[in-house]
Short mmCIF file of C-alpha atoms in Angstrom, two decimals:
data_model
loop_
_atom_site.label_atom_id
_atom_site.label_comp_id
_atom_site.label_asym_id
_atom_site.label_seq_id
_atom_site.Cartn_x
_atom_site.Cartn_y
_atom_site.Cartn_z
CA LEU T 383 16.44 1.74 44.50
CA GLY T 384 18.61 -2.31 44.49
CA ASP T 385 17.08 -3.99 46.64
CA VAL T 386 13.06 -2.16 46.61
CA TYR T 387 12.50 -2.88 43.16
CA LYS T 388 12.85 -6.29 41.53
CA ARG T 389 10.58 -8.18 39.27
CA GLN T 390 10.34 -11.95 37.82
CA HIS T 391 7.91 -11.88 34.66
CA MET T 392 8.15 -14.75 32.23
CA GLY T 393 11.04 -15.74 34.26
CA HIS T 394 13.76 -13.08 33.28
CA ALA T 395 15.04 -11.56 37.07
CA VAL T 396 15.03 -8.01 37.21
CA ARG T 397 17.60 -6.06 39.48
CA PHE T 398 18.74 -1.78 39.61
CA SER T 399 21.94 -1.57 41.11
CA PRO T 400 22.07 0.07 44.26
CA ASP T 401 23.27 3.26 43.21
CA GLY T 402 20.03 2.95 40.36
CA ARG T 403 22.29 4.10 37.37
CA THR T 404 21.84 0.47 36.17
CA LEU T 405 19.86 -2.28 35.51
CA ALA T 406 20.17 -6.16 35.61
CA ARG T 407 18.68 -8.34 32.71
CA GLY T 408 18.01 -11.82 32.79
CA ASN T 409 17.52 -12.87 28.22
CA ARG T 410 14.97 -15.14 26.64
CA ASN T 411 18.43 -16.49 26.15
CA TYR T 412 19.53 -16.90 29.27
CA SER T 413 22.19 -14.67 28.72
CA LEU T 414 21.91 -11.35 31.31
CA VAL T 415 22.75 -7.43 29.98
CA LEU T 416 23.46 -4.98 32.00
CA TRP T 417 21.33 -1.11 31.24
CA ASN T 418 22.61 2.13 31.77
CA VAL T 419 19.79 4.13 32.78
CA ALA T 420 20.45 6.85 31.72
CA THR T 421 21.39 5.64 28.38
CA TRP T 422 19.51 2.95 28.06
CA THR T 423 21.90 1.38 26.49
CA PRO T 424 23.80 -1.45 26.98
CA MET T 425 27.15 -1.53 29.45
CA VAL T 426 27.98 -5.06 29.81
CA ARG T 427 26.26 -8.94 28.46
CA ILE T 428 27.06 -11.48 29.96
CA PRO T 429 27.65 -14.29 27.90
CA PRO T 430 23.98 -17.40 27.83
CA ASP T 431 24.84 -19.74 30.23
CA ASN T 432 22.55 -22.81 30.34
CA GLU T 433 19.18 -21.36 32.02
CA SER T 434 18.18 -18.48 32.62
CA PRO T 435 18.59 -16.96 35.66
CA GLY T 436 16.83 -17.32 38.54
CA ASP T 437 17.34 -13.75 40.55
CA ILE T 438 20.19 -11.46 40.24
CA TYR T 439 22.23 -9.48 43.41
CA PHE T 440 24.23 -6.79 43.68
CA SER T 441 26.74 -6.05 45.97
CA ASP T 442 25.99 -2.99 47.97
CA ASP T 443 28.79 -0.78 46.62
CA GLY T 444 27.74 -1.88 43.63
CA LYS T 445 31.06 -3.71 42.10
CA SER T 446 30.07 -7.22 41.96
CA LEU T 447 26.83 -9.23 40.58
CA ALA T 448 25.80 -12.86 42.13
CA ILE T 449 23.26 -14.65 39.68
CA SER T 450 21.23 -17.45 40.47
CA TYR T 451 19.95 -20.55 38.46
CA SER T 452 16.63 -21.65 39.81
CA GLU T 453 16.77 -24.55 37.59
CA SER T 454 19.75 -26.37 39.24
CA ALA T 455 20.54 -24.03 41.78
CA ASP T 456 23.72 -22.61 41.40
CA SER T 457 25.11 -19.12 41.69
CA ARG T 458 27.82 -17.48 39.72
CA SER T 459 29.82 -14.30 40.22
CA TRP T 460 30.97 -10.95 38.82
CA HIS T 461 32.78 -7.87 39.39
CA ILE T 462 31.80 -5.52 37.49
CA GLN T 463 34.25 -3.14 36.08
CA SER T 464 33.90 0.81 37.03
CA GLU T 465 33.74 3.28 35.00
#
């Protein structure tokens, strides 16, 4: 599901991890939250930046996350701790 399901709605980027167990979603306050799909509980909150995430990309192994920002064309990468 990781690369198949991707949606942008009202500026909120959404992407499933490659294994389908994590959902990354940009929020209205410019933060990003990673959700455990099995329990629908937040796992990681990435602090707000100065603009909304334009797109979200997981690495093939699901251990890294890249966020691009639509307004400035900047990008950031994050290493995600494994459980």
